[in-house]
Coordinates of C-alpha atoms in Angstrom, one line a residue:
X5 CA 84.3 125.0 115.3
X6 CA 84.6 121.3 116.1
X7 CA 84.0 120.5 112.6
X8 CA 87.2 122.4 111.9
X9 CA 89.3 121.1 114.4
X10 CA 88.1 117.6 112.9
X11 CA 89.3 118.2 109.6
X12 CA 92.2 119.6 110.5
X13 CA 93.5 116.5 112.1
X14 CA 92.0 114.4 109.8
X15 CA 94.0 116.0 107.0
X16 CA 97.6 115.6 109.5
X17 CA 96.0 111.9 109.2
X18 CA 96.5 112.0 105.6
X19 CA 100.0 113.7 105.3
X20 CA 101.2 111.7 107.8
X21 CA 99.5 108.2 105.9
X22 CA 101.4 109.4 102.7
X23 CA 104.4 108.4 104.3
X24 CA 103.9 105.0 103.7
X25 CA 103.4 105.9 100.2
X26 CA 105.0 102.5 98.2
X27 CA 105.9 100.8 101.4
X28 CA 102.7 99.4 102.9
X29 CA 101.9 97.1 99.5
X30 CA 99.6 95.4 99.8
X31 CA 98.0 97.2 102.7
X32 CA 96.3 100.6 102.3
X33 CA 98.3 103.6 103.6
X34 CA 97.2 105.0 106.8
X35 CA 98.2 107.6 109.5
X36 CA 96.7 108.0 113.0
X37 CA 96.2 111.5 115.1
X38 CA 95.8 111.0 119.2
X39 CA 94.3 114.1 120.6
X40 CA 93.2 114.7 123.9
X41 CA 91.5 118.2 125.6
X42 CA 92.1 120.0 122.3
X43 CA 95.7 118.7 123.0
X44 CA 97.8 116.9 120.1
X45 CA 98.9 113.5 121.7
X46 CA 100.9 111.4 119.1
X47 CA 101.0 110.1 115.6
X48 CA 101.8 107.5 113.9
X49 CA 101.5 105.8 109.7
X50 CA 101.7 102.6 109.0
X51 CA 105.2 102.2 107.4
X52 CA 105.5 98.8 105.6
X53 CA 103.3 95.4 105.4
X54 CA 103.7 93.6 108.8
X55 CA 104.8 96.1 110.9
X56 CA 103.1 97.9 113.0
X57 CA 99.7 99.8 112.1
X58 CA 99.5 103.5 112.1
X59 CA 97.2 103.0 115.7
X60 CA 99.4 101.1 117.2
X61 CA 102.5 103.7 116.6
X62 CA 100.8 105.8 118.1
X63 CA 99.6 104.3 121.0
X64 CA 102.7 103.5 122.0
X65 CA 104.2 106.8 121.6
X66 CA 100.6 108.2 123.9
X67 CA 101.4 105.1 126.5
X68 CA 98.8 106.3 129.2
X69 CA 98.2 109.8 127.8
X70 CA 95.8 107.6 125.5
X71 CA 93.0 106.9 128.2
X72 CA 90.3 109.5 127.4
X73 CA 91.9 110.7 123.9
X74 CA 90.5 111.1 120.7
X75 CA 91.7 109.2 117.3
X76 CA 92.0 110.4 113.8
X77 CA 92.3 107.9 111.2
X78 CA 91.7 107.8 107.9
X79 CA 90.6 104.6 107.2
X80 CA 88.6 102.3 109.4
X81 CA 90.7 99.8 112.3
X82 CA 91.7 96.8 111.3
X83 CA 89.2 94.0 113.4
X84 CA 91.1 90.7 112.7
X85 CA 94.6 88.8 113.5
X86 CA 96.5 88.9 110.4
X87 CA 100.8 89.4 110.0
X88 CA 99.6 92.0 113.6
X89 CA 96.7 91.6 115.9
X90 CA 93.6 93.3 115.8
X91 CA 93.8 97.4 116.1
X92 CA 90.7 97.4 117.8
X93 CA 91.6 95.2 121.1
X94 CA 94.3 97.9 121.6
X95 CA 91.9 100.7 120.7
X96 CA 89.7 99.4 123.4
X97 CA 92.0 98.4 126.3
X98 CA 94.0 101.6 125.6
X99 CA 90.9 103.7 127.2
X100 CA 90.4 105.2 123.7
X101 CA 87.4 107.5 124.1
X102 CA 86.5 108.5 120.6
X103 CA 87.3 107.1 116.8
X104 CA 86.9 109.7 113.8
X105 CA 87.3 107.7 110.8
X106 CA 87.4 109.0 107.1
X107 CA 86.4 105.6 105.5
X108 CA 85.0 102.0 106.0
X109 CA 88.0 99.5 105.0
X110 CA 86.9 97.8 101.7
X111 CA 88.6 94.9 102.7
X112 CA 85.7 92.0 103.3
X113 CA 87.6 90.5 106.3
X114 CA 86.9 94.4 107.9
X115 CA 84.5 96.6 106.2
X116 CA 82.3 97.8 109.2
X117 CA 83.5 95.3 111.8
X118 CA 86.3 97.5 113.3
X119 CA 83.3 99.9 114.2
X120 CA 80.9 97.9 115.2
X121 CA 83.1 96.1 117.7
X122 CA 84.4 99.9 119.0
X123 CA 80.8 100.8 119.2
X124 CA 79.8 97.7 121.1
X125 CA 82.4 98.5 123.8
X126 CA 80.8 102.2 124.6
X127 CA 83.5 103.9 122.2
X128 CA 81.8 107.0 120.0
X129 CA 83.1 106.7 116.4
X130 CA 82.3 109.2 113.6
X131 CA 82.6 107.6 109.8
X132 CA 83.2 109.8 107.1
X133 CA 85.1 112.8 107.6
X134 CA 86.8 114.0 104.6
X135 CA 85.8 110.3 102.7
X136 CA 86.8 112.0 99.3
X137 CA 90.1 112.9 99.9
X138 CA 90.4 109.6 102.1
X139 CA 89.3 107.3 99.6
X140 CA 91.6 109.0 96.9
X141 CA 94.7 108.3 98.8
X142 CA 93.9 104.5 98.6
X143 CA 92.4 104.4 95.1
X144 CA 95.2 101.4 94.5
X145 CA 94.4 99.6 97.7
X146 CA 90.4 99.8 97.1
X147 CA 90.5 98.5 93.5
X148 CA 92.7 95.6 94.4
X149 CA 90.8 94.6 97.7
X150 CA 87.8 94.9 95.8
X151 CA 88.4 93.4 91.9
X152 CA 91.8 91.5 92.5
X153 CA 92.7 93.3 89.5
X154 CA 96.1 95.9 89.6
X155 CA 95.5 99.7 89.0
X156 CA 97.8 100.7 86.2
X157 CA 98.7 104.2 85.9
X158 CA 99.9 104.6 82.3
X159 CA 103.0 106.6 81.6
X160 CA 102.7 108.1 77.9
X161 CA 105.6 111.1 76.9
X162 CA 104.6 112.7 73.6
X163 CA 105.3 115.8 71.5
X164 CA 102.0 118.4 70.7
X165 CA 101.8 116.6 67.5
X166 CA 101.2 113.3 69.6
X167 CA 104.9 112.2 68.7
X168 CA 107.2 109.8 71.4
X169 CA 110.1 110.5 69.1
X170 CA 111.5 111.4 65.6
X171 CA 111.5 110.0 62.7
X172 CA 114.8 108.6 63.0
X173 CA 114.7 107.6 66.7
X174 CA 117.6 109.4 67.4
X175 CA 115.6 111.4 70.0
X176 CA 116.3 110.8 73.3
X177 CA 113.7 113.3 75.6
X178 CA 110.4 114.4 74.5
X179 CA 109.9 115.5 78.1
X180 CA 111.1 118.0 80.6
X181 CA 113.3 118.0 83.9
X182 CA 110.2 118.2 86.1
X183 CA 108.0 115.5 84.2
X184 CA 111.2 113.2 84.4
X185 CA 111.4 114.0 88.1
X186 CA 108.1 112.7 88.8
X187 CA 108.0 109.3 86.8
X188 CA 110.6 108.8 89.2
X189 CA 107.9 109.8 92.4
X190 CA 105.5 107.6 90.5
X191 CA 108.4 105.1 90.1
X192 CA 108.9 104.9 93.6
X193 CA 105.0 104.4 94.8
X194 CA 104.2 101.5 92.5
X195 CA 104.6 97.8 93.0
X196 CA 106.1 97.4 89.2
X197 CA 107.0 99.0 85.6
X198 CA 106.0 97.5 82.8
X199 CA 107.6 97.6 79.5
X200 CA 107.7 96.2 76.2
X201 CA 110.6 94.9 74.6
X202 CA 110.7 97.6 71.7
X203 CA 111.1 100.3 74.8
X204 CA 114.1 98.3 76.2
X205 CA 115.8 97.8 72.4
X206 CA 115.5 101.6 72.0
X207 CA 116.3 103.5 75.0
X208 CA 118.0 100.4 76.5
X209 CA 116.3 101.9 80.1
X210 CA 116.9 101.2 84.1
X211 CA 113.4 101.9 85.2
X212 CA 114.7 102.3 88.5
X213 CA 113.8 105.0 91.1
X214 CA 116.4 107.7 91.3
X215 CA 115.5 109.7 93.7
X216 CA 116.7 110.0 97.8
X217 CA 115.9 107.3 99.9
X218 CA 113.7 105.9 96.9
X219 CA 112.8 102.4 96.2
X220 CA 113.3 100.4 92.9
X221 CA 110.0 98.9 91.7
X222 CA 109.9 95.2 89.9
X223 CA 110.5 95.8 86.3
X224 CA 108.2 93.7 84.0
X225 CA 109.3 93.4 79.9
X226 CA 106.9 92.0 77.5
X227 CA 109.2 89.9 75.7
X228 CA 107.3 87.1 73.8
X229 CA 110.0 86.6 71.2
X230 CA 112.9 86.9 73.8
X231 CA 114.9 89.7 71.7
X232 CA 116.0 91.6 74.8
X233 CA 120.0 91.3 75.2
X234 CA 121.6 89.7 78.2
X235 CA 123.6 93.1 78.8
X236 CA 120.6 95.4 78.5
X237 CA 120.7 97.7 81.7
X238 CA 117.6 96.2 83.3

């Protein structure tokens, strides 16, 4: 039954992390769950890079109702100063009683310290509740901290017969409302499009995000012959 309850607020963890979803580049999305005698405390995600982390939020929303509570996160407290102090002091003076984490932080300047410095100071931590699904939502995060290398999500609209127009180019959708609908989700979780020149002398695009509340991405053209016109849309 504990098991359950675990999960359960480990997955609100996750929801609540998604949030930050395209905000929080180029730190990792995370949410936090304060719970304490069965009781839910406070949340909190992590909303942008260099303010504060999902902890924190909600530690400040708990105030002393955090003394003796347990946290939900699903990836591993951060353990050094950078652009915010270390999660972990505040964990600790807090009165935090008990860390469930869904994954170790890849990052070198963390991965393991945040828990061994918890541990050290008499809190229980648990490490690896619901690591798939945790390490999914941070696929992006973990290849960059990792490789230094971008992940690239590549966005291909065909026909059945493996066409992207026809044979004229007059063509202007090979896709669907709903596929549309989400290049403009994807459009507004990623860092950057990228395009090549041909793409921008066809459909003459705006590769923004349109979508509520959404957020433009930085829009890269291959151009190495500089044949894209000064009043393209872009």
């Amino acid at each position: 039954m504990e098991d359950d309850h675990d999960k359960r607020y480990m997955r609100l963890a996750l929801r609540l992390a998604l949030k930050g979803a395209g905000r929080t580049s180029p730190n990792p999305m995370v949410g936090a769950v304060l719970v304490r005698g069965g009781s839910l405390v406070a949340t909190g995600y992590h909303r942008r890079a260099g303010s504060d982390h999902a902890e924190i939020v909600a530690l400040k929303r708990a105030g002393e109702r955090a003394r003796g509570a347990a946290l939900y996160l699903n990836l591993e407290p951060c353990d050094h100063q950078g652009r915010t102090p270390p999660c972990t002091a505040a964990l600790i003076r807090a009165g935090v009683k008990k860390v469930v984490v869904g994954m170790v932080d890849p990052n070198p300047l963390v991965s393991g310290g945040g828990i061994r410095r918890l541990r050290r100071a008499g809190v229980q931590v648990r490490v690896g509740l619901l690591e798939a699904e945790c390490r999914r939502l941070n696929e992006a995060f973990r290849k960059y901290i990792t490789r230094r290398i971008p992940f690239v999500i590549l966005k291909l609209a065909a026909s059945l017969d493996g066409r992207i127009a026809t044979s004229t180019g007059e063509s202007r959708w090979v896709t669907g409302v709903d596929a549309r609908q989400y290049v403009h989700h994807l459009r507004d979780q990623v860092d950057a499009v990228i395009v090549g020149a041909g793409t921008v002398l066809a459909d003459d695009p705006r590769l923004t995000c349109r979508i509520p509340e959404g957020s433009d991405p930085l829009r890269v053209v291959l151009d190495g012959r500089l044949r894209i016109p000064l009043k393209a849309h872009l």
